[in-house]
């Protein structure tokens, strides 16, 4: 909901441009209210800014002179009220305590009560109200305002129901409060009960309809009353603008009997936000009233938002005066269009910066991957809010600085800053990448404590986290507990089960999704096709692919073709896969050729593999993985000269093979292993255990698959090389350190080799352990001598 802020006249401020004059008037003027509006949005809540505390204090001051004939009482009360206006509560309290008891009157109590409420010292107000020797309608209305401003609507309603006498102020206070909180039924109920209604009553109910999005009722209410003030017209137009119903907003705008600067700013801002800069600029040029800084800023922001930096800069240069929002808009436009030097120059020239300014710079640097600049901006900030911390977390996460993400999150909490949804999502994603299940589970608990656990945004990140950590049961539980699900929720479940090799489960989720009102999209079908590919559900996958356009209205895209080629290739139907590649209505992507190359190596079709590799190198000459696949393909046929040529070519092009690593989290610490690792402090115990385990495996029938060692070395050397692969070291460490009954979860940055896959099946059976291995391609759940993939991987 778009909002505007009205600075209460009773609140202390050092900004003279925003300070309203302290006059005993029933309501602040519209111009005074406009001076403190946020210029970045339509003024939908303009009517809600009519502060009842001003009205109450004005009434208090007027009542003093009627009730207290003694001139000294009036002077004492006015002095107290003056101190309260300036925020000098201690001095006001001192004066109140020094007043002779004989002159202390109800108006004196009301003056103190109003001052406490105006300065948001609600506990003091409640305490004073309970000690008052007597109360009148002003006392009660002031306390209503106290409870409303502190957000305690239930307490306010209880006091309202207990009031011996109620007036228009009482009803209007409650109607407006319900309207601000979107409680439409309660606002309408009190409106109907009110013995008398005025503009404030009608405006309060109108605001309730607008805020709830019920524009039909708002329109009916608006038409039921012959005359409305300009504030009401502006409010309902702003409501339509906020809902992007510009046609309705335009109709009402042209019907207005009188338009002020707010009317023009609202409609211009609406067109600018909706992207219609032609109409926004036309209205800007013809408006009959003098443009203020908000008008200029609305057009500037519109150009900036729509990527027209040159026009935005032109408007900025012509502005007769600028505010902080104007500066922020032009800086954001430059940063979003990667004009970093210009943005930094403007940032340095800016006469005064607010939190948005700093966050804009920080976020843009982070999104651009400029970590050093983002870090410098972050630590130079005079104040860091939740947005600042979240932006820095996202910057670290984007470039893969996982340890920095977790460390910064700890600093954020130790400093007392509350994390928002984005911060939690960022850290959970990092935990998923690192497979730090324990820490992520702790975050899950925190999410529910702060109330973020049930919304789609964070819940979807939780689903992905649990799947990436290999905990399908926790993912399913989190999915079952979601109050609402969107397309991302269903897609995450389908793709999660697909990566774990549970294709039938993915199809079950897909069938459940079709029973809801949420329609499958492109990503949904990619997940289902991938599930079919990973599990060997060839016929189901083929049927889905060739009917997806007729049944779901989704035309196959490159990702769908890649899944199909992978499905056919894994099933050994290389000729069909090759034909499908040739039939594609667009040029195949590198991933498509990669699927064909991988399948050709597994099913011994070197000609198809070499053809695919050549296509890949044309598109991505530096694709390390494809060079390795081609090298392995040559090596599997003993073509060592071709292997050498491929490696020489890699050297000439500066392509390096990514070394294999495996890691495991034990007691909140991540242990990383490389092949033949000799650096781990527990290496002797690990290697001794592997020697003992190797003897048990051989007795159980295990034979090393030395044919997959793609090096021209002796057989004994090949056996030795296989025994100390990184994933085996991690598994051994896990068995030695993870208690019985708990899964051993391993992550590998590359694809697990065939021999290790076979060996871990034996290990799982011999040690009676569940071992979950996540490689670069999928998950493997080893238990009882078998793998969840059914050796179809």
XYZ file of C-alpha atoms in Angstrom, residues 1 30 42-49 203-204 206-207 210-211 215 218 222 228-242 252 256 262-263 266:
39
model
C 0.000 0.000 0.000
C -3.791 20.508 3.435
C 0.664 8.637 -5.033
C -0.845 10.020 -1.844
C -3.354 7.280 -1.114
C -3.367 7.859 2.623
C -3.612 11.631 2.537
C -6.907 11.667 4.398
C -5.504 9.312 7.031
C -2.865 11.811 8.043
C -13.022 9.953 4.628
C -12.133 7.286 7.172
C -13.535 5.695 2.158
C -9.916 5.030 3.130
C -9.494 1.843 -0.695
C -6.902 0.179 1.520
C -12.862 -0.251 -5.135
C -15.317 2.740 -2.516
C -18.119 8.036 -3.271
C -16.490 15.551 -1.265
C -13.479 17.655 -0.443
C -10.407 17.609 -2.658
C -8.568 15.361 -0.211
C -11.155 12.616 -0.755
C -10.950 12.971 -4.526
C -7.181 12.677 -4.329
C -7.419 9.620 -2.108
C -9.706 7.594 -4.353
C -7.689 8.539 -7.453
C -4.516 7.482 -5.643
C -6.197 4.168 -4.801
C -6.885 3.460 -8.471
C -3.344 4.506 -9.357
C -1.922 2.123 -6.780
C -12.182 10.600 -11.876
C -12.930 16.665 -10.265
C -1.689 16.876 -5.123
C -4.240 15.909 -7.793
C -0.968 11.828 -8.183
